[in-house]
Structure formats: C-alpha cells, structure tokens
Amino acid sequence: MNDVLEPARTQLGIPIYVNSGYRCPALNAVVGGAKRSYHLLGRAADLTTGSRADNRRLYDILRTLPHHELIWERGGLWIHVAW
Ligand SMILES: [Zn+2]
C-alpha cells in the first residue's frame, strides 16, 4: 500500500476511492472473484476517481509503480491493481 496507493494518490493530486480491497473467501466467491485473487491476500484494490479521464491519469501513474496486475476494468469504470 505504501509503495502503490499512497504514491499514486500523491501524484494524482485528487482523492481515489477504493471500491474493493481485502476480500474474505466468502465475499470473493459472491462477487465472482478469481479463486487465487490478490484481493484474498489484501494485496489488490479496485480504484476509481469518479471520472474516466482521471482514471486514465491514475492508470498511467500506476503503470510506473510496482505491481503484479493492472487492469483497465469495464472500459475504465474502475482500475484493478495488485501488488
Ligand atoms: Zn480487483
């Protein structure tokens, strides 16, 4: 989190909303998460700024930060990042 989310927020300069972070196995199953999702380890977050334009800026920032997965979800409605 200190290596990804905080630097991303600082560089972006506006609030980032975390729609999903850690998921217990039961919740992960309900939302259709991958069986080996990083969310189960508390090492993933689904992020949005509230606008696709700012999500694009956030995505470009996240590309420069350490991550295992970076996914532009549903046409930019949110971004999945795992570290
Ligand atoms: Zn996710």
Short mmCIF file of N, CA and C in Angstrom, two decimals, residues 1-13 16 58 61-62 65-66:
data_model
loop_
_atom_site.label_atom_id
_atom_site.label_comp_id
_atom_site.label_asym_id
_atom_site.label_seq_id
_atom_site.Cartn_x
_atom_site.Cartn_y
_atom_site.Cartn_z
N MET A 1 0.83 -1.19 0.00
CA MET A 1 0.00 0.00 0.00
C MET A 1 0.87 1.25 0.00
N ASN A 2 1.92 1.25 0.81
CA ASN A 2 2.80 2.41 0.86
C ASN A 2 3.58 2.60 -0.44
N ASP A 3 3.76 1.50 -1.19
CA ASP A 3 4.53 1.56 -2.43
C ASP A 3 3.67 1.83 -3.64
N VAL A 4 2.35 1.69 -3.51
CA VAL A 4 1.48 1.81 -4.68
C VAL A 4 0.39 2.88 -4.46
N LEU A 5 -0.48 2.64 -3.50
CA LEU A 5 -1.66 3.51 -3.38
C LEU A 5 -1.30 4.92 -2.93
N GLU A 6 -0.46 5.01 -1.93
CA GLU A 6 -0.12 6.35 -1.43
C GLU A 6 0.65 7.17 -2.47
N PRO A 7 1.68 6.59 -3.12
CA PRO A 7 2.36 7.37 -4.17
C PRO A 7 1.42 7.74 -5.32
N ALA A 8 0.49 6.85 -5.66
CA ALA A 8 -0.45 7.15 -6.76
C ALA A 8 -1.32 8.33 -6.38
N ARG A 9 -1.83 8.31 -5.16
CA ARG A 9 -2.69 9.42 -4.72
C ARG A 9 -1.92 10.73 -4.71
N THR A 10 -0.68 10.69 -4.22
CA THR A 10 0.13 11.91 -4.16
C THR A 10 0.36 12.46 -5.57
N GLN A 11 0.70 11.58 -6.51
CA GLN A 11 0.98 12.05 -7.88
C GLN A 11 -0.29 12.53 -8.57
N LEU A 12 -1.39 11.86 -8.31
CA LEU A 12 -2.64 12.23 -8.97
C LEU A 12 -3.17 13.56 -8.43
N GLY A 13 -3.06 13.75 -7.12
CA GLY A 13 -3.44 15.03 -6.52
C GLY A 13 -4.92 15.20 -6.23
N ILE A 16 -8.79 9.22 -4.34
CA ILE A 16 -9.02 7.93 -5.00
C ILE A 16 -9.97 7.14 -4.12
N LEU A 58 -4.78 8.12 -13.58
CA LEU A 58 -4.39 7.21 -12.49
C LEU A 58 -3.74 5.95 -13.05
N ILE A 61 -0.24 6.57 -14.09
CA ILE A 61 0.63 6.69 -12.92
C ILE A 61 0.94 5.30 -12.37
N LEU A 62 -0.10 4.46 -12.24
CA LEU A 62 0.09 3.12 -11.67
C LEU A 62 1.04 2.28 -12.52
N LEU A 65 4.47 2.41 -11.18
CA LEU A 65 4.68 1.96 -9.81
C LEU A 65 4.71 0.43 -9.76
N PRO A 66 5.30 -0.15 -8.70
CA PRO A 66 5.39 -1.62 -8.64
C PRO A 66 4.00 -2.26 -8.61
#
